[in-house]
Amino acid sequence: MTMQLLYTQYWRTLTRLRSHQCFFGKMHHRIEVEDANVLVEHDSAVSHPACVGHAFVDRPPRSPSPAPLPPPDRKKCTPREYLDHYVFPVLLPALEDMLRQAKKERCFERKRTKFNAIDFLTEYLYTHNPEHCSERRKMELLDIPFVQDWLKDHPRPPLPLSLLWTEEEAALVVQSFWKGYLVRKEPEIQELRQWQREWREEYDVKQKVSKFWAKQMPDGDLPTPNISIEQLTSENMPIVVQSPVPTKKSH
């Protein structure tokens, strides 16, 4: 009785092993067996014990997929057919690449970034046009003719440095300013800066230089007098342009 109970529990455990490798690639169906001692007559050298209570049939070969239909005429097709055959095959990959690039630019982590989704889609759709793919593949956004025309009439303001700098560049600038502040707050440096400030107030170098040149060239602010071409031609004076480099005389 104990042996029969063990066989029954073992057979129920094997019937739940649907994920065994002997089930892969075959169609199987469970068969209810009333005989509890079915494993006694099972030969493990022929099949796996997990196959007991199941009927197997080989899977039929897959039929080849039909050839795709040619796209309809874009001038005669319906709007739905035009979207399915001419718009979505190009637009959907563009949206996928836009999301990947936005993830690289950390658009999902920050409120403000330099990434512009409209610019990305404009460049992608223009360069991946199936009819002009070869000649536009290496073009960038600013090389597109209609983009150049638009920017002439609607120039964009420059992006702030907070969007152009990378985290490493911004960290370097912040560290340099912080180190400069630590140096400038030293008592010796404060004393030196105070002396320089007092010296500049007492001895204004710029003012002394301007006074010196005012004495040397009292008319230095006036424009340089010049003779117009009409005066020279009216007096029959030839206009000769001399080269600053002396030329060799030919013998």
Short mmCIF file of C-alpha atoms in Angstrom, two decimals:
data_model
loop_
_atom_site.label_atom_id
_atom_site.label_comp_id
_atom_site.label_asym_id
_atom_site.label_seq_id
_atom_site.Cartn_x
_atom_site.Cartn_y
_atom_site.Cartn_z
CA MET A 1 0.00 0.00 0.00
CA THR A 2 2.84 2.38 0.81
CA MET A 3 4.56 1.64 -2.53
CA GLN A 4 1.34 2.29 -4.44
CA LEU A 5 0.90 5.64 -2.65
CA LEU A 6 4.44 6.69 -3.55
CA TYR A 7 3.84 5.82 -7.22
CA THR A 8 0.63 7.85 -7.20
CA GLN A 9 2.30 10.95 -5.71
CA TYR A 10 5.24 10.64 -8.10
CA TRP A 11 2.95 10.39 -11.12
CA ARG A 12 0.93 13.46 -10.02
CA THR A 13 4.17 15.41 -9.64
CA LEU A 14 5.31 14.47 -13.12
CA THR A 15 2.01 15.49 -14.69
CA ARG A 16 2.64 19.05 -13.46
CA LEU A 17 6.05 19.23 -15.15
CA ARG A 18 4.77 20.85 -18.32
CA SER A 19 7.99 22.87 -18.66
CA HIS A 20 10.21 19.80 -19.11
CA GLN A 21 12.33 19.69 -22.27
CA CYS A 22 10.51 16.62 -23.56
CA PHE A 23 7.42 18.82 -24.13
CA PHE A 24 9.28 21.37 -26.28
CA GLY A 25 8.49 21.40 -29.97
CA LYS A 26 5.57 19.01 -29.71
CA MET A 27 1.82 19.21 -29.27
CA HIS A 28 0.67 17.30 -26.19
CA HIS A 29 -2.58 16.55 -24.42
CA ARG A 30 -3.17 15.06 -21.01
CA ILE A 31 -5.02 11.75 -20.81
CA GLU A 32 -6.83 10.75 -17.66
CA VAL A 33 -5.52 7.37 -16.48
CA GLU A 34 -7.48 5.43 -13.90
CA ASP A 35 -4.76 2.89 -13.26
CA ALA A 36 -2.65 4.19 -10.37
CA ASN A 37 0.16 1.72 -11.10
CA VAL A 38 0.82 3.02 -14.61
CA LEU A 39 4.42 3.87 -13.71
CA VAL A 40 5.13 0.24 -12.84
CA GLU A 41 5.06 -0.75 -16.51
CA HIS A 42 6.85 2.43 -17.66
CA ASP A 43 10.28 1.95 -19.23
CA SER A 44 12.55 4.95 -18.46
CA ALA A 45 14.94 3.88 -21.23
CA VAL A 46 12.27 4.60 -23.85
CA SER A 47 10.75 7.88 -22.63
CA HIS A 48 10.93 10.26 -19.70
CA PRO A 49 8.58 9.60 -16.73
CA ALA A 50 7.13 13.09 -17.20
CA CYS A 51 5.56 11.88 -20.47
CA VAL A 52 3.33 9.38 -18.66
CA GLY A 53 -0.32 10.35 -19.04
CA HIS A 54 0.25 12.57 -22.10
CA ALA A 55 -0.22 11.99 -25.79
CA PHE A 56 2.28 13.66 -28.14
CA VAL A 57 1.97 14.75 -31.75
CA ASP A 58 4.61 16.52 -33.81
CA ARG A 59 3.87 20.12 -34.61
CA PRO A 60 2.91 20.73 -38.25
CA PRO A 61 5.44 22.74 -40.25
CA ARG A 62 4.81 26.43 -40.40
CA SER A 63 3.35 27.67 -43.62
CA PRO A 64 5.40 30.39 -45.30
CA SER A 65 4.12 33.88 -44.72
CA PRO A 66 2.47 35.44 -47.76
CA ALA A 67 4.41 37.99 -49.73
CA PRO A 68 3.61 41.59 -48.80
CA LEU A 69 1.23 43.38 -51.05
CA PRO A 70 2.58 46.29 -53.10
CA PRO A 71 1.73 49.70 -51.66
CA PRO A 72 -1.25 51.43 -53.23
CA ASP A 73 -0.97 54.48 -55.41
CA ARG A 74 -0.44 57.47 -53.14
CA LYS A 75 -2.60 59.68 -55.34
CA LYS A 76 -5.58 57.32 -55.41
CA CYS A 77 -5.48 55.56 -52.02
CA THR A 78 -7.59 56.43 -49.00
CA PRO A 79 -6.21 58.54 -46.13
CA ARG A 80 -5.93 55.44 -43.92
CA GLU A 81 -3.92 53.57 -46.58
CA TYR A 82 -1.69 56.60 -47.13
CA LEU A 83 -0.91 56.78 -43.40
CA ASP A 84 -0.26 53.03 -43.12
CA HIS A 85 2.03 52.78 -46.16
CA TYR A 86 3.72 56.18 -46.50
CA VAL A 87 3.65 58.01 -43.14
CA PHE A 88 3.84 55.53 -40.26
CA PRO A 89 6.74 53.42 -41.66
CA VAL A 90 8.92 56.55 -41.43
CA LEU A 91 7.33 58.41 -38.52
CA LEU A 92 7.27 55.56 -35.98
CA PRO A 93 11.03 54.79 -36.22
CA ALA A 94 11.66 58.55 -35.92
CA LEU A 95 9.66 58.69 -32.69
CA GLU A 96 11.55 55.69 -31.32
CA ASP A 97 14.92 57.29 -32.07
CA MET A 98 13.70 60.55 -30.58
CA LEU A 99 12.83 58.81 -27.30
CA ARG A 100 16.23 57.09 -27.21
CA GLN A 101 18.02 60.39 -27.76
CA ALA A 102 15.84 62.09 -25.14
CA LYS A 103 16.85 59.40 -22.67
CA LYS A 104 20.53 60.01 -23.45
CA GLU A 105 20.03 63.74 -22.90
CA ARG A 106 18.31 62.97 -19.56
CA CYS A 107 15.09 64.67 -20.55
CA PHE A 108 13.15 62.35 -18.22
CA GLU A 109 15.31 63.39 -15.25
CA ARG A 110 15.51 67.20 -15.65
CA LYS A 111 13.06 70.01 -16.26
CA ARG A 112 15.24 71.91 -18.75
CA THR A 113 17.64 70.43 -21.31
CA LYS A 114 19.19 71.54 -24.59
CA PHE A 115 17.44 68.72 -26.47
CA ASN A 116 14.76 69.92 -28.89
CA ALA A 117 12.42 67.15 -30.03
CA ILE A 118 11.03 69.19 -32.96
CA ASP A 119 14.53 69.80 -34.31
CA PHE A 120 15.39 66.12 -33.98
CA LEU A 121 12.27 65.00 -35.85
CA THR A 122 12.81 67.62 -38.56
CA GLU A 123 16.37 66.46 -39.21
CA TYR A 124 15.45 62.76 -39.03
CA LEU A 125 12.49 62.95 -41.40
CA TYR A 126 14.39 65.13 -43.87
CA THR A 127 17.49 62.91 -43.98
CA HIS A 128 15.54 59.60 -43.98
CA ASN A 129 13.23 60.47 -46.84
CA PRO A 130 13.15 57.26 -48.96
CA GLU A 131 13.19 59.24 -52.19
CA HIS A 132 16.26 61.35 -51.23
CA CYS A 133 18.00 59.08 -48.75
CA SER A 134 21.44 58.95 -50.39
CA GLU A 135 21.89 62.68 -50.99
CA ARG A 136 20.59 63.83 -47.59
CA ARG A 137 22.08 61.22 -45.27
CA LYS A 138 24.98 63.40 -44.05
CA MET A 139 23.05 66.65 -43.74
CA GLU A 140 22.46 68.33 -40.39
CA LEU A 141 19.62 70.53 -39.20
CA LEU A 142 21.29 73.84 -40.08
CA ASP A 143 22.09 72.57 -43.59
CA ILE A 144 18.42 72.11 -44.54
CA PRO A 145 17.33 74.89 -46.92
CA PHE A 146 13.92 75.66 -45.40
CA VAL A 147 15.46 75.71 -41.90
CA GLN A 148 17.99 78.30 -43.04
CA ASP A 149 15.22 80.44 -44.52
CA TRP A 150 13.18 80.21 -41.34
CA LEU A 151 16.11 81.14 -39.08
CA LYS A 152 16.87 84.20 -41.21
CA ASP A 153 13.44 85.63 -40.41
CA HIS A 154 13.17 84.12 -36.90
CA PRO A 155 16.65 84.00 -35.33
CA ARG A 156 16.94 82.04 -32.12
CA PRO A 157 18.52 83.43 -28.96
CA PRO A 158 21.67 81.64 -27.84
CA LEU A 159 21.26 78.88 -25.30
CA PRO A 160 22.46 79.63 -21.76
CA LEU A 161 25.65 78.00 -20.55
CA SER A 162 23.66 75.99 -18.01
CA LEU A 163 22.21 74.00 -20.92
CA LEU A 164 25.36 73.83 -23.05
CA TRP A 165 27.81 72.70 -20.38
CA THR A 166 28.09 69.10 -19.37
CA GLU A 167 28.09 68.11 -15.72
CA GLU A 168 31.89 67.78 -15.77
CA GLU A 169 32.37 71.26 -17.27
CA ALA A 170 29.91 72.86 -14.85
CA ALA A 171 31.57 71.12 -11.90
CA LEU A 172 34.97 72.41 -13.05
CA VAL A 173 33.71 76.01 -13.20
CA VAL A 174 32.04 75.78 -9.79
CA GLN A 175 35.16 74.28 -8.25
CA SER A 176 37.39 77.00 -9.74
CA PHE A 177 35.17 79.77 -8.35
CA TRP A 178 35.02 78.08 -4.95
CA LYS A 179 38.78 77.67 -4.80
CA GLY A 180 39.21 81.32 -5.79
CA TYR A 181 36.86 82.38 -3.00
CA LEU A 182 38.81 80.34 -0.46
CA VAL A 183 42.03 82.04 -1.57
CA ARG A 184 40.57 85.56 -1.63
CA LYS A 185 39.20 85.33 1.91
CA GLU A 186 42.67 84.73 3.40
CA PRO A 187 43.81 87.67 5.61
CA GLU A 188 47.00 88.21 3.60
CA ILE A 189 45.09 88.31 0.31
CA GLN A 190 42.50 90.66 1.79
CA GLU A 191 45.23 93.01 2.92
CA LEU A 192 46.87 92.92 -0.52
CA ARG A 193 43.58 93.66 -2.29
CA GLN A 194 42.86 96.55 0.08
CA TRP A 195 46.29 98.04 -0.66
CA GLN A 196 45.70 97.69 -4.42
CA ARG A 197 42.33 99.41 -4.12
CA GLU A 198 43.80 102.35 -2.18
CA TRP A 199 46.72 102.63 -4.58
CA ARG A 200 44.40 102.77 -7.60
CA GLU A 201 42.32 105.50 -5.94
CA GLU A 202 45.39 107.55 -5.07
CA TYR A 203 47.36 106.96 -8.25
CA ASP A 204 44.90 106.69 -11.07
CA VAL A 205 47.07 105.21 -13.81
CA LYS A 206 44.44 105.44 -16.54
CA GLN A 207 43.83 109.11 -15.86
CA LYS A 208 47.55 109.90 -15.90
CA VAL A 209 48.00 108.09 -19.22
CA SER A 210 45.06 109.97 -20.77
CA LYS A 211 46.45 113.32 -19.56
CA PHE A 212 49.88 112.49 -20.98
CA TRP A 213 48.51 111.74 -24.43
CA ALA A 214 46.26 114.80 -24.28
CA LYS A 215 49.37 116.98 -23.88
CA GLN A 216 51.30 115.15 -26.57
CA MET A 217 48.44 115.09 -29.10
CA PRO A 218 45.97 117.89 -28.36
CA ASP A 219 44.07 117.19 -31.61
CA GLY A 220 44.12 113.43 -31.24
CA ASP A 221 40.34 113.17 -30.92
CA LEU A 222 39.70 114.98 -34.22
CA PRO A 223 39.34 112.92 -37.43
CA THR A 224 42.35 112.74 -39.72
CA PRO A 225 42.05 115.26 -42.59
CA ASN A 226 41.73 113.65 -45.99
CA ILE A 227 41.46 114.79 -49.60
CA SER A 228 38.54 113.48 -51.57
CA ILE A 229 38.93 111.83 -54.96
CA GLU A 230 36.92 114.65 -56.61
CA GLN A 231 39.50 117.23 -55.50
CA LEU A 232 42.35 115.17 -56.86
CA THR A 233 40.69 114.61 -60.21
CA SER A 234 39.65 118.24 -60.51
CA GLU A 235 43.22 119.40 -60.11
CA ASN A 236 44.43 116.78 -62.61
CA MET A 237 46.50 115.11 -59.95
CA PRO A 238 47.21 111.46 -60.70
CA ILE A 239 46.31 108.92 -58.03
CA VAL A 240 49.27 106.70 -57.31
CA VAL A 241 49.16 103.85 -54.80
CA GLN A 242 52.62 103.10 -53.52
CA SER A 243 53.53 99.71 -52.17
CA PRO A 244 54.93 99.69 -48.64
CA VAL A 245 57.45 97.05 -49.71
CA PRO A 246 60.27 98.46 -51.88
CA THR A 247 60.41 96.83 -55.28
CA LYS A 248 63.59 96.02 -57.15
CA LYS A 249 64.30 98.11 -60.19
CA SER A 250 64.67 96.18 -63.39
CA HIS A 251 67.96 96.78 -65.21
#
